[in-house]
Amino acid sequence: MKRNGRHREDTGAALITVAITLLLLLMGVAAVAIDGGLAYNQRRHTQGAADNAALAAAWAACHGEDPVAAGRAVAQENGFDSVDVEVTSEDGKQHVVITSTDATTFGKTVGVDEMTVISEAVAECEKVAGTSPYVLFAGGPPACGENTLMLPAASKTINGGVHTNGGMNISGPLGTMFFNGHTTYVTEMPNWMENQYGSRFFAGHSQTTTQPYPVPADWVIENYAPGGSKATAAQAEGMYTHWPSGMNTNSAAIPEGLNYVQGNVNIYPAGGPHGSGNSLHNTTIVATGTMTISAAFNEASPYEDDGLLLFGNSGGTASCWNNGLQMSADLNSFEGTIYFPNGKIGINNDRMIGNGAIIGYTINLASSHFEINPYEGGSGAPSYRVELVE
């Protein structure tokens, strides 16, 4: 009996030891799960702050200002004081390191009191000479409200000036919206938008008065109609196509040169073995009505020397919600100006990257992976481009 009692005591002690071990193991798992999640969230925050600080430092360096002060100021706006931030310059690049140390929660139970996250970013600024001062311009009045210029969805990099004669609404994710040019507006920017997106306007933003469309004086629909000055010049080169009853065609059936359309334009995918990734090389389309483009293009470039790529007159009547251009397919690379002075430009594709300008009565850029740079074939004030390089 005594031996059996001893055996029960040993068994009980072993069970207690196993229970304690399992408890410690569970506490360790909890520490890894909870504190690891906190560390991941903090890493995202510090990386976003480092990216923004590096871009701000690069912009400042490009304009003869103090990059260290600019980088530290933006980092502070994101919640990091100077002791946590290191800003250095080397070979024209601005390097930012942000270190964040926070107390653990469950980690203390396994002897880990703190967790440290380090994020780095490198950016540089490039001057782009001889370019148009605007890459986005919304000409609708304050009556159109925040719908005059709308920038929802993710991943937008706008390298050039932006203007709206009304208001603007930016609602894309914070870490993906970057404005590398001065932005102006007639309707005052709401405080909440300034608080969320202010640090992403690397060349600043300000309220101003109504501005005219920044286009050549001869961009009027009559000049492109048969007998007009633009039409006559293109005909002399054998590069003029007149569509008297609208354009309803696939993306592979559009001739090069100046295409003048009486009515609306509908361009749909061509299909075939190569899909809809066709080219609008050396092609300008001008329509008296609206345009709908559901076909993807690998590249597009204008026939017109002045850089006009697409021009729709929307029937000649302007309103905040009047149709102008609706594009729902990718435009992988484009050059030139997209101009719809009387209608709404709505772009909701997955990819649109190019050099030029988008000018409309109202603009809604709901596309992801959108990037626009100044058209180097234009003229105007110098512009600057800042980008992350590491």
Coordinates of C-alpha atoms in Angstrom, one line a residue:
M1 CA 0.0 0.0 0.0
K2 CA 2.8 2.4 0.8
R3 CA 4.4 1.7 -2.5
N4 CA 1.2 2.4 -4.3
G5 CA 0.7 5.6 -2.4
R6 CA 4.2 6.7 -3.5
H7 CA 3.4 5.9 -7.1
R8 CA 0.3 8.1 -6.9
E9 CA 2.3 11.0 -5.5
D10 CA 4.8 10.7 -8.3
T11 CA 2.1 10.6 -10.9
G12 CA 0.4 13.6 -9.5
A13 CA 3.7 15.6 -9.4
A14 CA 4.3 14.6 -13.0
L15 CA 0.9 15.8 -14.1
I16 CA 1.5 19.1 -12.3
T17 CA 4.8 19.5 -14.1
V18 CA 3.2 18.7 -17.5
A19 CA 0.4 21.2 -16.8
I20 CA 2.8 23.9 -15.9
T21 CA 4.9 23.2 -19.0
L22 CA 1.8 23.3 -21.2
L23 CA 0.7 26.5 -19.6
L24 CA 4.1 28.1 -20.2
L25 CA 4.0 26.8 -23.8
L26 CA 0.5 28.3 -24.3
M27 CA 1.6 31.6 -22.9
G28 CA 4.6 31.6 -25.2
V29 CA 2.3 30.9 -28.2
A30 CA 0.0 33.7 -27.1
A31 CA 3.0 36.0 -26.7
V32 CA 4.2 35.2 -30.3
A33 CA 0.7 35.6 -31.7
I34 CA -0.4 38.8 -30.0
D35 CA 2.9 40.6 -29.8
G36 CA 3.8 39.3 -33.3
G37 CA 0.6 40.9 -34.6
L38 CA 1.4 44.1 -32.9
A39 CA 4.9 44.1 -34.3
Y40 CA 3.5 43.5 -37.8
N41 CA 1.1 46.5 -37.5
Q42 CA 3.9 48.7 -36.1
R43 CA 6.2 47.6 -39.0
R44 CA 3.5 48.7 -41.5
H45 CA 3.2 52.1 -39.7
T46 CA 7.0 52.7 -39.5
Q47 CA 7.5 51.7 -43.1
G48 CA 4.8 54.0 -44.3
A49 CA 6.3 56.8 -42.2
A50 CA 9.8 56.1 -43.5
D51 CA 8.6 56.1 -47.2
N52 CA 6.9 59.4 -46.8
A53 CA 9.8 61.0 -44.9
A54 CA 12.3 59.9 -47.6
L55 CA 10.1 61.3 -50.4
A56 CA 9.7 64.6 -48.5
A57 CA 13.4 64.7 -48.0
A58 CA 14.1 64.1 -51.7
W59 CA 11.6 66.8 -52.7
A60 CA 13.3 69.3 -50.3
A61 CA 16.8 68.5 -51.7
C62 CA 15.6 69.0 -55.2
H63 CA 14.3 72.5 -54.4
G64 CA 17.4 73.6 -52.4
E65 CA 15.8 73.1 -49.0
D66 CA 17.0 71.1 -46.0
P67 CA 16.2 67.4 -46.6
V68 CA 17.0 66.4 -43.0
A69 CA 14.5 68.9 -41.6
A70 CA 11.9 68.0 -44.2
G71 CA 12.2 64.3 -43.5
R72 CA 12.1 64.7 -39.8
A73 CA 9.0 67.0 -40.0
V74 CA 7.0 64.4 -42.0
A75 CA 8.1 61.6 -39.7
Q76 CA 6.9 63.7 -36.8
E77 CA 3.6 64.1 -38.5
N78 CA 3.4 60.4 -38.6
G79 CA 4.0 60.1 -34.8
F80 CA 7.8 59.7 -34.6
D81 CA 10.0 62.3 -32.8
S82 CA 13.5 63.1 -33.9
V83 CA 15.3 60.6 -31.6
D84 CA 13.7 57.8 -33.5
V85 CA 14.5 59.1 -37.0
E86 CA 17.8 59.2 -38.9
V87 CA 17.9 61.1 -42.2
T88 CA 21.1 61.1 -44.3
S89 CA 22.0 62.1 -47.9
E90 CA 24.4 60.3 -50.2
D91 CA 24.9 60.5 -54.0
G92 CA 21.7 62.5 -54.4
K93 CA 19.6 60.0 -52.5
Q94 CA 17.8 60.5 -49.2
H95 CA 18.0 57.7 -46.7
V96 CA 15.6 57.5 -43.8
V97 CA 15.7 55.0 -40.9
I98 CA 12.9 54.9 -38.3
T99 CA 13.3 52.9 -35.1
S100 CA 10.3 52.1 -32.9
T101 CA 10.6 50.3 -29.5
D102 CA 7.4 49.3 -27.7
A103 CA 6.6 47.3 -24.6
T104 CA 5.3 43.8 -25.1
T105 CA 2.1 42.5 -23.7
F106 CA 2.2 38.7 -23.2
G107 CA 5.9 38.6 -24.1
K108 CA 6.7 39.7 -20.5
T109 CA 5.5 36.3 -19.3
V110 CA 8.4 34.6 -21.2
G111 CA 11.0 37.3 -20.4
V112 CA 10.7 39.6 -23.4
D113 CA 9.9 43.1 -22.2
E114 CA 10.3 45.1 -25.5
M115 CA 10.1 44.7 -29.2
T116 CA 12.0 46.9 -31.7
V117 CA 11.0 47.5 -35.3
I118 CA 13.4 49.2 -37.8
S119 CA 12.2 50.5 -41.2
E120 CA 14.3 52.0 -43.9
A121 CA 13.5 53.9 -47.2
V122 CA 15.5 55.6 -49.9
A123 CA 14.2 58.2 -52.3
E124 CA 15.5 60.6 -54.9
C125 CA 14.2 63.6 -56.9
E126 CA 14.6 64.2 -60.6
K127 CA 13.9 67.5 -62.5
V128 CA 11.9 67.0 -65.7
A129 CA 12.5 70.1 -67.8
G130 CA 10.2 71.7 -70.3
T131 CA 7.0 70.0 -69.3
S132 CA 3.4 71.2 -68.9
P133 CA 2.6 72.5 -65.4
Y134 CA -0.6 70.3 -65.1
V135 CA -1.0 66.5 -65.4
L136 CA -4.6 66.5 -63.9
F137 CA -7.0 69.4 -64.5
A138 CA -10.7 69.4 -63.6
G139 CA -12.5 72.4 -65.1
G140 CA -16.0 72.0 -63.5
P141 CA -17.1 74.7 -61.1
P142 CA -17.5 74.6 -57.3
A143 CA -21.1 73.6 -57.9
C144 CA -19.8 70.1 -58.8
G145 CA -18.4 69.9 -55.2
E146 CA -16.0 67.1 -54.3
N147 CA -17.0 65.2 -57.4
T148 CA -15.1 67.7 -59.6
L149 CA -11.9 65.7 -58.9
M150 CA -12.2 62.2 -57.3
L151 CA -9.2 60.0 -56.5
P152 CA -10.5 56.7 -54.9
A153 CA -8.8 53.2 -55.1
A154 CA -5.2 52.4 -54.5
S155 CA -1.7 53.1 -55.9
K156 CA -1.6 56.5 -57.5
T157 CA 1.5 58.5 -58.2
I158 CA 0.9 61.9 -59.8
N159 CA 4.2 63.5 -60.9
G160 CA 3.1 67.0 -61.8
G161 CA 0.7 69.9 -61.1
V162 CA -3.0 69.2 -60.2
H163 CA -5.8 71.7 -60.4
T164 CA -9.6 71.6 -59.8
N165 CA -12.0 74.5 -60.3
G166 CA -14.2 72.9 -57.8
G167 CA -13.3 70.6 -54.9
M168 CA -11.6 67.3 -54.6
N169 CA -12.1 64.0 -52.8
I170 CA -9.1 61.7 -52.1
S171 CA -10.1 58.4 -50.5
G172 CA -7.4 55.9 -51.5
P173 CA -5.3 54.1 -48.9
L174 CA -2.9 56.4 -47.1
G175 CA 0.3 54.6 -48.1
T176 CA -0.4 54.5 -51.8
M177 CA -1.3 58.1 -52.7
F178 CA 1.6 60.4 -53.7
F179 CA 1.4 63.9 -55.3
N180 CA 4.8 65.1 -56.6
G181 CA 3.6 68.5 -57.8
H182 CA 1.8 71.5 -56.5
T183 CA -2.0 71.0 -56.1
T184 CA -4.5 73.9 -56.3
Y185 CA -8.3 74.0 -55.8
V186 CA -11.1 76.5 -55.7
T187 CA -13.3 74.9 -53.1
E188 CA -11.4 74.6 -49.8
M189 CA -9.9 71.2 -48.8
P190 CA -11.8 69.7 -45.8
N191 CA -9.8 69.4 -42.6
W192 CA -10.2 65.6 -42.5
M193 CA -8.6 65.3 -45.9
E194 CA -5.8 67.7 -45.0
N195 CA -5.1 65.7 -41.8
Q196 CA -5.0 62.4 -43.6
Y197 CA -3.3 63.3 -46.9
G198 CA -1.5 66.6 -46.3
S199 CA 1.9 65.0 -46.0
R200 CA 1.6 63.3 -49.4
F201 CA 1.5 66.7 -51.2
F202 CA 5.3 66.9 -51.5
A203 CA 5.2 70.2 -53.4
G204 CA 2.4 71.6 -51.3
H205 CA -1.2 72.6 -52.0
S206 CA -3.2 75.8 -51.9
Q207 CA -6.5 77.4 -52.6
T208 CA -6.7 79.6 -55.7
T209 CA -9.2 81.1 -58.2
T210 CA -10.9 79.5 -61.2
Q211 CA -8.4 78.7 -64.0
P212 CA -9.1 78.3 -67.8
Y213 CA -8.4 74.9 -69.5
P214 CA -4.6 74.7 -70.1
V215 CA -4.9 73.7 -73.8
P216 CA -4.0 75.4 -77.1
A217 CA -6.6 77.9 -78.4
D218 CA -7.1 75.8 -81.6
W219 CA -8.4 72.8 -79.7
V220 CA -12.0 73.4 -80.8
I221 CA -14.2 70.8 -82.4
E222 CA -14.8 72.7 -85.6
N223 CA -11.1 72.6 -86.5
Y224 CA -11.2 68.8 -86.7
A225 CA -14.4 68.6 -88.8
P226 CA -14.1 68.2 -92.6
G227 CA -12.9 71.5 -94.0
G228 CA -11.4 72.6 -90.6
S229 CA -7.8 73.6 -90.3
K230 CA -6.7 70.4 -88.5
A231 CA -8.7 68.2 -90.9
T232 CA -7.2 69.9 -94.0
A233 CA -3.6 69.5 -92.7
A234 CA -4.2 65.8 -91.9
Q235 CA -5.8 65.2 -95.3
A236 CA -2.8 66.7 -97.1
E237 CA -0.7 63.9 -95.5
G238 CA -3.2 61.2 -96.2
M239 CA -3.8 60.7 -92.5
Y240 CA -7.4 61.8 -92.0
T241 CA -10.4 59.4 -91.4
H242 CA -13.9 60.7 -91.1
W243 CA -16.5 58.6 -89.3
P244 CA -19.8 60.3 -90.1
S245 CA -22.1 58.0 -88.1
G246 CA -20.1 57.3 -84.9
M247 CA -17.3 54.9 -84.3
N248 CA -18.3 51.4 -83.1
T249 CA -15.3 49.2 -83.7
N250 CA -12.8 46.9 -82.2
S251 CA -9.4 48.0 -81.0
A252 CA -7.5 46.6 -84.0
A253 CA -9.5 48.5 -86.7
I254 CA -8.6 52.1 -85.9
P255 CA -6.3 53.6 -88.6
E256 CA -3.4 55.8 -87.7
G257 CA -3.6 59.6 -88.1
L258 CA -6.5 61.9 -87.2
N259 CA -9.8 60.2 -86.7
Y260 CA -12.8 62.5 -86.6
V261 CA -16.0 61.0 -85.3
Q262 CA -19.5 62.6 -85.7
G263 CA -21.3 61.0 -82.7
N264 CA -20.1 58.7 -80.0
V265 CA -17.1 56.3 -79.9
N266 CA -17.2 52.7 -78.7
I267 CA -14.0 50.8 -78.9
Y268 CA -14.2 47.1 -77.8
P269 CA -11.6 44.3 -77.6
A270 CA -10.4 42.8 -80.9
G271 CA -10.0 39.3 -79.6
G272 CA -7.9 36.8 -81.5
P273 CA -4.7 35.1 -80.4
H274 CA -3.2 38.3 -79.0
G275 CA -6.3 39.4 -77.1
S276 CA -7.0 43.1 -76.9
G277 CA -3.5 44.5 -76.3
N278 CA -3.4 46.6 -79.4
S279 CA -1.7 49.9 -80.1
L280 CA -3.0 53.4 -80.8
H281 CA 0.4 54.5 -82.1
N282 CA 0.4 57.8 -84.0
T283 CA -3.4 58.1 -83.5
T284 CA -5.6 60.9 -82.4
I285 CA -9.4 60.4 -82.0
V286 CA -11.7 63.5 -81.9
A287 CA -15.4 63.0 -81.3
T288 CA -18.4 65.3 -81.1
G289 CA -20.0 63.0 -78.6
T290 CA -18.7 60.6 -75.9
M291 CA -16.2 57.8 -75.7
T292 CA -16.4 54.3 -74.2
I293 CA -13.2 52.2 -74.3
S294 CA -13.3 48.6 -73.0
A295 CA -10.4 47.4 -75.0
A296 CA -6.9 47.3 -73.5
F297 CA -4.0 48.9 -75.3
N298 CA -0.3 48.2 -74.9
E299 CA 0.6 51.8 -75.9
A300 CA -1.0 54.9 -77.2
S301 CA 0.7 58.0 -78.8
P302 CA -0.8 61.0 -80.6
Y303 CA -0.8 61.9 -84.3
E304 CA -1.1 65.6 -83.5
D305 CA 2.3 67.3 -82.9
D306 CA 0.6 69.3 -80.1
G307 CA 0.1 66.1 -78.1
L308 CA -3.7 65.6 -78.4
L309 CA -4.6 61.9 -77.9
L310 CA -8.3 61.7 -77.2
F311 CA -10.8 64.6 -77.4
G312 CA -14.5 64.2 -76.8
N313 CA -17.0 67.2 -76.9
S314 CA -19.9 65.4 -75.2
G315 CA -22.4 67.0 -77.5
G316 CA -21.2 70.4 -76.7
T317 CA -23.1 70.7 -73.4
A318 CA -21.2 70.8 -70.1
S319 CA -22.6 69.5 -66.7
C320 CA -21.1 67.9 -63.6
W321 CA -22.4 64.4 -64.6
N322 CA -22.3 64.6 -68.4
N323 CA -20.7 61.6 -70.0
G324 CA -17.3 62.2 -71.5
L325 CA -14.9 59.2 -71.4
Q326 CA -15.4 55.9 -69.7
M327 CA -12.4 53.6 -69.8
S328 CA -12.5 50.2 -68.2
A329 CA -9.5 48.4 -69.7
D330 CA -5.8 48.8 -69.2
L331 CA -3.7 51.4 -71.0
N332 CA -0.2 50.2 -70.2
S333 CA 1.7 53.1 -71.7
F334 CA 0.4 56.4 -73.2
E335 CA 1.6 59.8 -74.3
G336 CA -0.3 63.0 -74.9
T337 CA -3.4 64.7 -73.6
I338 CA -6.9 63.2 -72.9
Y339 CA -9.3 66.2 -73.1
F340 CA -13.0 66.2 -72.4
P341 CA -14.0 69.8 -71.6
N342 CA -17.7 69.2 -71.3
G343 CA -17.9 65.8 -69.7
K344 CA -16.8 63.4 -67.0
I345 CA -13.6 61.3 -67.4
G346 CA -14.2 58.0 -65.6
I347 CA -11.2 55.6 -65.5
N348 CA -11.6 52.4 -63.5
N349 CA -9.0 50.0 -65.1
D350 CA -6.3 48.1 -63.2
R351 CA -3.3 49.8 -64.8
M352 CA -2.7 53.2 -66.5
I353 CA 0.7 54.6 -66.8
G354 CA 2.0 57.3 -69.1
N355 CA 3.3 60.8 -69.9
G356 CA 0.8 63.5 -70.5
A357 CA -2.3 65.1 -69.0
I358 CA -5.9 64.3 -68.2
I359 CA -8.2 67.3 -68.6
G360 CA -12.0 67.1 -68.1
Y361 CA -15.0 68.9 -66.8
T362 CA -15.0 66.4 -63.9
I363 CA -12.6 63.5 -63.3
N364 CA -13.0 60.2 -61.4
L365 CA -9.8 58.1 -61.4
A366 CA -10.9 54.9 -59.8
S367 CA -8.1 52.8 -61.3
S368 CA -5.3 51.1 -59.4
H369 CA -1.7 51.3 -60.4
F370 CA -2.2 54.7 -61.9
E371 CA 0.9 56.8 -62.7
I372 CA 1.1 59.9 -64.7
N373 CA 4.2 62.1 -65.6
P374 CA 4.4 65.3 -67.6
Y375 CA 4.4 65.0 -71.3
E376 CA 7.9 65.8 -72.5
G377 CA 6.6 66.9 -75.8
G378 CA 4.8 69.8 -74.2
S379 CA 5.9 73.2 -72.9
G380 CA 5.7 75.0 -69.7
A381 CA 7.3 75.3 -66.3
P382 CA 9.8 72.7 -65.1
S383 CA 8.3 69.8 -63.1
Y384 CA 9.9 67.4 -60.6
R385 CA 9.5 63.7 -60.0
V386 CA 10.3 62.0 -56.6
E387 CA 10.2 58.3 -56.2
L388 CA 11.3 55.5 -53.8
V389 CA 14.4 53.7 -55.1
E390 CA 14.9 51.1 -52.3

